[in-house]
Amino acid sequence: MATYWPALDNGFIADDYVFLERVESWSQDPLFLYQIPPENFRTATYLEFLLLKRLAGYWAAPFYLFAIALHFSNCLLVRRLASQLTGSDTTGDLAAALFACFQNPAEAVAWLGGSHELPVALLLLGALVLWLADRWPWALLCYLLAMFAKETAPVLLPLLLLVDWWRGRRIDWRAHGCFWIATGAFALLFLSLLPDNSLVRGELYAFGPHAIPVFWNSFAQLVFPWLVLGAGVAAWQGWRPRSRDWAAPLVWITVSLLPYTFLTYQNHVPSRHEYLPSVGVALAMALLLTRAISLRWAATLTVAYLAANLLYIALRKDAQFEERAAPTEQLVRFLESRPPTPIRVEDFPYNGWVAKLTTRRVPGWSPSLIHVIDTDPPCPACPTLSWDLDSGEYQIRPADTGN
């Protein structure tokens, strides 16, 4: 919990306002999300936003507290899963601690709009724990729910085979078949909505060879420096990997990362999408520290890992999220300082609708009073707020009736 405590004073960021607005439409029309796929496969996040908004309104702290609680729950599941897979509670404890403060996927916890990864990870990790406990019908129920937490839920199919292989278990094809049948139904629904899928229609995701460098860049970000450093120390001390325990975590990272690598807008996956792959990193590091490295070196690396990641999240990551929230937080403070009258906003760093929706936090204001340059009709009698990227503040210009 302490890892992300600094996030509790952060405000809503960018797309958070879109979610807060959409849940009102969804509450009136249960099929609303099917009009904007793939959001229909992210129902868990919308349910979270709806319930928290009813409870706390536009107070952001409870939203962050809930995200932290989900992350904590996932850490407990990682502990249980690692213990099941390795037969060691010590390895399980260490894997959970390493995962808890790994800075790479911090965006999934500290940005509410990126928190889709938390409920889907909760359900998939729960399914794997139940699977290894030979309670596969309950695991199947978790999987069915996960399909409506994030459309990447089918990564569970290869992960089930992976954990069976890891533990040397006999494969129960009857049980696996039930998961494949459920996945087939999911695939039919997903493909039927594909023409309207905003990520595909907007060419943000597409199948192609561009996924190869995206994968390798993302994989390198996950394993460097800690996993590489740990393996280097282990090799220096004479460790030679001969067990599937060492290959399985790398397969986990690969399998859980692949669905995200088909993005087209950058050369690595966003950090929030590294959340489930980070479980593989934590498993691999925990195995190295408990089985391949001397106690003194294991303690040194563990302390260094925890300190570096905790400090990076508190000093660097949290500052980044506060910076990303600044355009909307400052706009809210400006609206609170004056009576509701039309204003213009230019050079806003996010979608113009985000600027409009910030008015929901200030009584008397409405989205129609915000005129966004280049998308709304001119408003020559309006004062203008111009976002200055260099200073990170708004510059105010009075109304220019000569425009």
Short mmCIF file of C-alpha atoms in Angstrom, two decimals:
data_model
loop_
_atom_site.label_atom_id
_atom_site.label_comp_id
_atom_site.label_asym_id
_atom_site.label_seq_id
_atom_site.Cartn_x
_atom_site.Cartn_y
_atom_site.Cartn_z
CA MET A 1 0.00 0.00 0.00
CA ALA A 2 2.83 2.39 0.86
CA THR A 3 4.25 2.11 -2.66
CA TYR A 4 1.46 4.15 -4.20
CA TRP A 5 0.47 6.27 -1.22
CA PRO A 6 1.81 9.44 -2.96
CA ALA A 7 -0.88 9.01 -5.66
CA LEU A 8 -3.71 9.73 -3.23
CA ASP A 9 -3.36 13.50 -3.66
CA ASN A 10 -3.31 13.36 -7.46
CA GLY A 11 -6.29 14.66 -9.37
CA PHE A 12 -8.15 13.18 -12.30
CA ILE A 13 -6.02 12.97 -15.45
CA ALA A 14 -7.17 13.41 -19.06
CA ASP A 15 -9.34 10.40 -20.02
CA ASP A 16 -10.49 9.98 -16.41
CA TYR A 17 -13.07 12.67 -17.18
CA VAL A 18 -14.30 10.73 -20.21
CA PHE A 19 -14.93 7.66 -18.04
CA LEU A 20 -16.70 9.78 -15.43
CA GLU A 21 -19.03 11.11 -18.14
CA ARG A 22 -19.60 7.82 -19.91
CA VAL A 23 -20.77 6.02 -16.80
CA GLU A 24 -23.79 8.32 -16.70
CA SER A 25 -24.79 7.23 -20.21
CA TRP A 26 -24.11 3.61 -19.28
CA SER A 27 -26.28 3.87 -16.17
CA GLN A 28 -29.17 4.95 -18.42
CA ASP A 29 -28.50 2.43 -21.21
CA PRO A 30 -26.92 -0.94 -20.21
CA LEU A 31 -25.92 -1.54 -23.86
CA PHE A 32 -24.24 1.85 -24.26
CA LEU A 33 -20.72 0.41 -24.14
CA TYR A 34 -21.51 -1.83 -27.11
CA GLN A 35 -21.83 1.34 -29.17
CA ILE A 36 -18.17 2.18 -28.50
CA PRO A 37 -16.20 -1.11 -28.63
CA PRO A 38 -13.83 -2.25 -27.22
CA GLU A 39 -15.19 -0.46 -24.12
CA ASN A 40 -17.83 -3.17 -23.75
CA PHE A 41 -15.00 -5.55 -22.83
CA ARG A 42 -13.92 -3.18 -20.04
CA THR A 43 -17.14 -3.25 -18.08
CA ALA A 44 -15.34 -3.87 -14.78
CA THR A 45 -13.64 -0.48 -14.93
CA TYR A 46 -16.89 1.30 -15.78
CA LEU A 47 -18.64 -0.43 -12.90
CA GLU A 48 -15.83 0.69 -10.61
CA PHE A 49 -16.09 4.30 -11.83
CA LEU A 50 -19.89 4.30 -11.53
CA LEU A 51 -19.94 3.00 -7.96
CA LEU A 52 -17.11 5.24 -6.78
CA LYS A 53 -18.65 8.28 -8.45
CA ARG A 54 -21.93 7.59 -6.66
CA LEU A 55 -19.99 7.29 -3.41
CA ALA A 56 -17.43 10.10 -3.74
CA GLY A 57 -18.52 12.28 -6.66
CA TYR A 58 -15.53 14.04 -8.19
CA TRP A 59 -13.25 13.45 -5.20
CA ALA A 60 -10.34 11.53 -6.72
CA ALA A 61 -8.73 10.07 -3.58
CA PRO A 62 -11.22 7.17 -3.13
CA PHE A 63 -10.66 6.17 -6.76
CA TYR A 64 -6.92 5.93 -6.17
CA LEU A 65 -7.44 4.14 -2.87
CA PHE A 66 -9.54 1.51 -4.64
CA ALA A 67 -6.87 1.07 -7.33
CA ILE A 68 -4.23 0.59 -4.63
CA ALA A 69 -6.47 -1.96 -2.91
CA LEU A 70 -6.80 -3.89 -6.18
CA HIS A 71 -3.03 -3.86 -6.60
CA PHE A 72 -2.59 -5.12 -3.04
CA SER A 73 -5.06 -7.94 -3.76
CA ASN A 74 -3.10 -8.85 -6.87
CA CYS A 75 0.08 -8.98 -4.81
CA LEU A 76 -1.56 -11.48 -2.47
CA LEU A 77 -2.55 -13.61 -5.47
CA VAL A 78 1.01 -13.42 -6.84
CA ARG A 79 2.23 -14.65 -3.45
CA ARG A 80 -0.15 -17.59 -3.55
CA LEU A 81 0.57 -18.42 -7.18
CA ALA A 82 4.35 -18.27 -6.71
CA SER A 83 4.08 -20.55 -3.69
CA GLN A 84 2.01 -23.04 -5.69
CA LEU A 85 4.40 -22.99 -8.63
CA THR A 86 7.66 -23.21 -6.70
CA GLY A 87 6.59 -25.09 -3.58
CA SER A 88 8.19 -22.38 -1.45
CA ASP A 89 6.39 -19.82 0.71
CA THR A 90 9.61 -17.83 0.91
CA THR A 91 9.72 -17.50 -2.86
CA GLY A 92 6.05 -16.54 -2.82
CA ASP A 93 6.60 -13.83 -0.22
CA LEU A 94 9.52 -12.40 -2.14
CA ALA A 95 7.71 -12.49 -5.49
CA ALA A 96 4.79 -10.56 -4.00
CA ALA A 97 7.10 -7.92 -2.50
CA LEU A 98 9.02 -7.50 -5.76
CA PHE A 99 5.81 -7.21 -7.77
CA ALA A 100 4.27 -4.77 -5.30
CA CYS A 101 6.87 -2.07 -5.88
CA PHE A 102 8.03 -2.76 -9.45
CA GLN A 103 7.97 0.68 -11.06
CA ASN A 104 7.47 -0.38 -14.69
CA PRO A 105 3.67 -0.84 -14.60
CA ALA A 106 3.02 2.02 -12.16
CA GLU A 107 0.69 3.67 -14.68
CA ALA A 108 -1.84 0.87 -14.17
CA VAL A 109 -2.21 1.87 -10.51
CA ALA A 110 -1.50 5.61 -10.49
CA TRP A 111 -3.58 6.56 -13.56
CA LEU A 112 -7.26 5.77 -13.18
CA GLY A 113 -7.82 5.75 -16.94
CA GLY A 114 -5.17 3.03 -17.27
CA SER A 115 -6.55 0.87 -14.47
CA HIS A 116 -8.21 -1.70 -16.78
CA GLU A 117 -5.19 -3.89 -16.11
CA LEU A 118 -5.97 -4.25 -12.40
CA PRO A 119 -9.32 -6.10 -12.51
CA VAL A 120 -8.32 -8.32 -15.43
CA ALA A 121 -5.10 -9.28 -13.62
CA LEU A 122 -7.09 -9.96 -10.44
CA LEU A 123 -9.42 -12.33 -12.27
CA LEU A 124 -6.71 -14.07 -14.31
CA LEU A 125 -4.42 -14.56 -11.32
CA GLY A 126 -7.40 -15.81 -9.34
CA ALA A 127 -8.22 -18.24 -12.14
CA LEU A 128 -4.65 -19.59 -12.15
CA VAL A 129 -4.63 -20.03 -8.35
CA LEU A 130 -7.95 -21.89 -8.52
CA TRP A 131 -6.74 -23.96 -11.47
CA LEU A 132 -3.68 -25.16 -9.57
CA ALA A 133 -5.93 -25.96 -6.61
CA ASP A 134 -7.94 -28.27 -8.94
CA ARG A 135 -11.02 -26.05 -8.74
CA TRP A 136 -11.30 -25.43 -12.45
CA PRO A 137 -15.06 -24.62 -12.59
CA TRP A 138 -14.40 -21.65 -10.31
CA ALA A 139 -11.37 -20.78 -12.44
CA LEU A 140 -13.64 -20.81 -15.48
CA LEU A 141 -16.03 -18.40 -13.76
CA CYS A 142 -13.12 -16.02 -13.10
CA TYR A 143 -12.16 -16.28 -16.76
CA LEU A 144 -15.69 -15.49 -17.94
CA LEU A 145 -15.68 -12.37 -15.79
CA ALA A 146 -12.17 -11.44 -16.98
CA MET A 147 -13.42 -11.30 -20.58
CA PHE A 148 -15.43 -8.24 -19.57
CA ALA A 149 -12.60 -6.69 -17.63
CA LYS A 150 -10.23 -6.44 -20.61
CA GLU A 151 -10.25 -7.91 -24.09
CA THR A 152 -6.78 -9.38 -23.50
CA ALA A 153 -8.21 -11.99 -21.09
CA PRO A 154 -7.63 -14.92 -23.53
CA VAL A 155 -3.93 -14.86 -22.62
CA LEU A 156 -5.13 -17.18 -19.85
CA LEU A 157 -5.28 -20.10 -22.32
CA PRO A 158 -1.50 -20.36 -22.87
CA LEU A 159 -0.87 -19.43 -19.23
CA LEU A 160 -2.93 -22.44 -18.10
CA LEU A 161 -0.80 -24.71 -20.25
CA LEU A 162 2.30 -22.97 -18.96
CA VAL A 163 1.52 -23.55 -15.28
CA ASP A 164 0.59 -27.19 -16.00
CA TRP A 165 3.96 -27.69 -17.69
CA TRP A 166 5.75 -25.76 -14.94
CA ARG A 167 4.33 -28.00 -12.23
CA GLY A 168 4.60 -31.18 -14.32
CA ARG A 169 0.84 -31.73 -14.08
CA ARG A 170 -1.15 -34.04 -16.31
CA ILE A 171 -3.12 -31.94 -18.77
CA ASP A 172 -6.88 -32.25 -18.29
CA TRP A 173 -8.05 -31.65 -21.84
CA ARG A 174 -11.70 -31.79 -20.79
CA ALA A 175 -11.20 -28.85 -18.46
CA HIS A 176 -9.05 -27.00 -20.99
CA GLY A 177 -11.76 -27.58 -23.59
CA CYS A 178 -14.29 -25.64 -21.52
CA PHE A 179 -11.96 -22.64 -21.52
CA TRP A 180 -11.49 -22.92 -25.28
CA ILE A 181 -15.26 -23.07 -25.86
CA ALA A 182 -15.72 -19.92 -23.76
CA THR A 183 -12.93 -18.26 -25.73
CA GLY A 184 -14.61 -19.18 -29.00
CA ALA A 185 -17.80 -17.41 -27.93
CA PHE A 186 -15.74 -14.40 -26.86
CA ALA A 187 -13.93 -14.38 -30.22
CA LEU A 188 -17.22 -14.36 -32.14
CA LEU A 189 -18.43 -11.36 -30.15
CA PHE A 190 -15.10 -9.57 -30.50
CA LEU A 191 -14.94 -10.12 -34.27
CA SER A 192 -18.55 -9.08 -34.77
CA LEU A 193 -17.71 -5.69 -33.20
CA LEU A 194 -14.33 -5.32 -34.90
CA PRO A 195 -15.51 -2.93 -37.66
CA ASP A 196 -16.62 -0.48 -34.95
CA ASN A 197 -13.62 -1.04 -32.68
CA SER A 198 -12.14 2.44 -32.18
CA LEU A 199 -8.59 1.13 -31.69
CA VAL A 200 -8.69 -0.79 -34.97
CA ARG A 201 -10.71 1.77 -36.92
CA GLY A 202 -8.36 4.50 -35.76
CA GLU A 203 -5.38 2.32 -36.81
CA LEU A 204 -3.93 2.45 -33.31
CA TYR A 205 -3.62 -1.33 -33.41
CA ALA A 206 -3.01 -3.51 -36.47
CA PHE A 207 -1.47 -6.89 -37.20
CA GLY A 208 1.90 -6.66 -38.91
CA PRO A 209 5.68 -7.09 -38.58
CA HIS A 210 5.92 -3.81 -36.67
CA ALA A 211 4.98 -5.88 -33.61
CA ILE A 212 8.43 -7.50 -33.57
CA PRO A 213 10.47 -4.41 -32.57
CA VAL A 214 7.66 -3.32 -30.24
CA PHE A 215 7.87 -6.67 -28.49
CA TRP A 216 11.65 -6.65 -28.13
CA ASN A 217 11.76 -3.06 -26.90
CA SER A 218 9.07 -3.81 -24.34
CA PHE A 219 10.65 -7.09 -23.27
CA ALA A 220 13.99 -5.32 -22.77
CA GLN A 221 12.33 -2.64 -20.63
CA LEU A 222 10.91 -5.33 -18.37
CA VAL A 223 14.03 -7.44 -17.84
CA PHE A 224 16.58 -4.61 -17.68
CA PRO A 225 18.24 -3.85 -15.39
CA TRP A 226 17.10 -6.01 -12.48
CA LEU A 227 16.51 -9.38 -14.08
CA VAL A 228 19.65 -9.03 -16.20
CA LEU A 229 21.65 -7.98 -13.14
CA GLY A 230 20.28 -10.87 -11.06
CA ALA A 231 21.06 -13.40 -13.79
CA GLY A 232 24.53 -11.92 -14.15
CA VAL A 233 25.29 -12.28 -10.45
CA ALA A 234 23.91 -15.83 -10.47
CA ALA A 235 26.06 -16.77 -13.48
CA TRP A 236 29.12 -15.24 -11.80
CA GLN A 237 28.46 -17.50 -8.82
CA GLY A 238 28.33 -20.57 -11.03
CA TRP A 239 24.58 -20.92 -11.63
CA ARG A 240 23.58 -22.91 -14.71
CA PRO A 241 19.86 -22.92 -15.59
CA ARG A 242 18.70 -26.50 -16.13
CA SER A 243 15.14 -26.42 -14.81
CA ARG A 244 11.85 -25.34 -16.33
CA ASP A 245 11.61 -22.99 -13.32
CA TRP A 246 13.92 -20.63 -15.20
CA ALA A 247 12.27 -20.82 -18.62
CA ALA A 248 8.66 -20.57 -17.42
CA PRO A 249 8.79 -16.95 -16.12
CA LEU A 250 10.29 -15.78 -19.42
CA VAL A 251 7.49 -17.56 -21.29
CA TRP A 252 5.02 -15.82 -18.94
CA ILE A 253 6.47 -12.41 -19.84
CA THR A 254 6.34 -13.22 -23.56
CA VAL A 255 2.80 -14.60 -23.62
CA SER A 256 1.24 -11.84 -21.53
CA LEU A 257 3.06 -9.11 -23.47
CA LEU A 258 2.23 -10.28 -27.00
CA PRO A 259 -1.39 -9.00 -27.27
CA TYR A 260 -0.23 -5.43 -26.74
CA THR A 261 2.63 -5.42 -29.24
CA PHE A 262 0.47 -4.72 -32.28
CA LEU A 263 0.11 -1.05 -31.45
CA THR A 264 1.17 1.39 -34.16
CA TYR A 265 1.66 4.67 -32.31
CA GLN A 266 4.98 4.01 -30.53
CA ASN A 267 7.84 1.51 -30.45
CA HIS A 268 7.05 -0.04 -27.07
CA VAL A 269 3.88 -0.86 -25.16
CA PRO A 270 2.63 1.70 -22.62
CA SER A 271 3.79 0.98 -19.09
CA ARG A 272 0.26 0.18 -17.87
CA HIS A 273 0.20 -2.79 -20.27
CA GLU A 274 3.28 -4.21 -18.55
CA TYR A 275 1.26 -5.03 -15.44
CA LEU A 276 0.60 -8.74 -16.03
CA PRO A 277 4.00 -9.32 -17.71
CA SER A 278 5.58 -7.84 -14.58
CA VAL A 279 4.33 -10.86 -12.64
CA GLY A 280 6.73 -12.95 -14.73
CA VAL A 281 9.57 -10.58 -13.86
CA ALA A 282 8.76 -10.87 -10.15
CA LEU A 283 8.62 -14.68 -10.37
CA ALA A 284 11.96 -14.86 -12.16
CA MET A 285 13.65 -12.45 -9.74
CA ALA A 286 12.29 -14.29 -6.71
CA LEU A 287 13.61 -17.60 -8.04
CA LEU A 288 17.04 -16.12 -8.72
CA LEU A 289 17.25 -14.55 -5.27
CA THR A 290 16.14 -17.66 -3.38
CA ARG A 291 17.76 -20.44 -5.43
CA ALA A 292 20.66 -19.16 -7.52
CA ILE A 293 22.42 -16.48 -5.50
CA SER A 294 24.20 -16.51 -2.15
CA LEU A 295 22.28 -15.11 0.79
CA ARG A 296 24.50 -12.02 1.08
CA TRP A 297 24.13 -11.12 -2.58
CA ALA A 298 20.41 -11.90 -2.52
CA ALA A 299 19.90 -9.55 0.42
CA THR A 300 21.96 -6.82 -1.27
CA LEU A 301 20.05 -7.06 -4.54
CA THR A 302 16.69 -7.19 -2.77
CA VAL A 303 17.37 -4.06 -0.74
CA ALA A 304 18.71 -2.25 -3.82
CA TYR A 305 15.69 -3.31 -5.91
CA LEU A 306 13.14 -2.25 -3.31
CA ALA A 307 14.84 1.07 -2.55
CA ALA A 308 15.36 2.02 -6.20
CA ASN A 309 11.82 1.19 -7.26
CA LEU A 310 10.13 2.81 -4.27
CA LEU A 311 12.14 6.00 -4.69
CA TYR A 312 11.53 6.09 -8.43
CA ILE A 313 7.77 5.80 -7.97
CA ALA A 314 7.67 8.40 -5.17
CA LEU A 315 10.03 10.96 -6.73
CA ARG A 316 9.75 10.46 -10.48
CA LYS A 317 6.57 8.63 -11.39
CA ASP A 318 4.32 10.56 -9.01
CA ALA A 319 5.70 13.85 -10.33
CA GLN A 320 4.91 12.72 -13.88
CA PHE A 321 1.30 12.00 -12.98
CA GLU A 322 0.92 15.32 -11.19
CA GLU A 323 2.31 17.03 -14.30
CA ARG A 324 -0.18 15.16 -16.50
CA ALA A 325 -3.03 16.24 -14.22
CA ALA A 326 -1.94 19.89 -14.17
CA PRO A 327 -3.91 21.10 -17.27
CA THR A 328 -7.22 19.92 -15.84
CA GLU A 329 -6.49 20.71 -12.19
CA GLN A 330 -5.47 24.28 -13.02
CA LEU A 331 -8.48 24.69 -15.28
CA VAL A 332 -10.76 23.62 -12.42
CA ARG A 333 -9.14 26.15 -10.09
CA PHE A 334 -9.64 28.89 -12.70
CA LEU A 335 -13.32 28.00 -13.08
CA GLU A 336 -13.77 28.06 -9.32
CA SER A 337 -12.34 31.59 -9.19
CA ARG A 338 -14.97 33.22 -11.43
CA PRO A 339 -18.69 33.14 -12.14
CA PRO A 340 -19.85 30.89 -15.00
CA THR A 341 -19.27 32.74 -18.29
CA PRO A 342 -18.01 31.48 -21.66
CA ILE A 343 -14.24 31.14 -22.00
CA ARG A 344 -11.92 29.94 -24.74
CA VAL A 345 -9.21 27.33 -24.20
CA GLU A 346 -6.36 26.92 -26.65
CA ASP A 347 -3.34 24.61 -26.87
CA PHE A 348 -5.02 22.20 -24.46
CA PRO A 349 -2.77 19.10 -24.42
CA TYR A 350 -5.62 16.56 -24.38
CA ASN A 351 -8.82 16.04 -26.33
CA GLY A 352 -10.96 19.17 -26.17
CA TRP A 353 -13.81 17.24 -24.56
CA VAL A 354 -11.62 16.69 -21.52
CA ALA A 355 -11.44 20.47 -21.01
CA LYS A 356 -15.20 20.72 -21.35
CA LEU A 357 -15.86 17.88 -18.92
CA THR A 358 -13.79 19.45 -16.15
CA THR A 359 -16.75 21.82 -15.68
CA ARG A 360 -18.63 18.92 -14.03
CA ARG A 361 -16.50 19.53 -10.93
CA VAL A 362 -17.55 23.19 -10.52
CA PRO A 363 -21.16 24.07 -9.64
CA GLY A 364 -22.81 26.38 -12.16
CA TRP A 365 -20.44 25.55 -15.00
CA SER A 366 -21.32 23.35 -17.96
CA PRO A 367 -19.38 21.97 -20.96
CA SER A 368 -21.13 24.40 -23.31
CA LEU A 369 -19.36 27.32 -21.63
CA ILE A 370 -15.92 26.02 -22.69
CA HIS A 371 -14.98 26.92 -26.27
CA VAL A 372 -12.06 24.89 -27.51
CA ILE A 373 -10.01 26.54 -30.26
CA ASP A 374 -10.26 24.79 -33.67
CA THR A 375 -13.30 22.70 -32.71
CA ASP A 376 -15.89 25.24 -31.51
CA PRO A 377 -17.26 28.41 -33.14
CA PRO A 378 -15.31 31.63 -32.41
CA CYS A 379 -16.09 33.44 -29.20
CA PRO A 380 -14.55 36.92 -29.58
CA ALA A 381 -16.11 38.18 -26.34
CA CYS A 382 -14.55 35.34 -24.33
CA PRO A 383 -11.32 35.56 -22.35
CA THR A 384 -8.76 32.97 -23.49
CA LEU A 385 -6.80 30.46 -21.47
CA SER A 386 -3.73 29.28 -23.34
CA TRP A 387 -1.78 26.31 -22.01
CA ASP A 388 1.96 26.99 -22.04
CA LEU A 389 3.80 23.68 -22.28
CA ASP A 390 7.12 25.19 -21.18
CA SER A 391 5.88 26.74 -17.95
CA GLY A 392 3.17 24.15 -17.29
CA GLU A 393 0.66 26.93 -16.60
CA TYR A 394 -2.16 28.79 -18.30
CA GLN A 395 -1.61 32.21 -19.78
CA ILE A 396 -4.74 34.38 -19.60
CA ARG A 397 -5.70 36.85 -22.30
CA PRO A 398 -8.70 39.16 -21.90
CA ALA A 399 -11.50 39.18 -24.42
CA ASP A 400 -10.55 40.70 -27.75
CA THR A 401 -13.69 42.22 -29.22
CA GLY A 402 -11.74 43.07 -32.34
CA ASN A 403 -11.45 39.40 -33.35
#
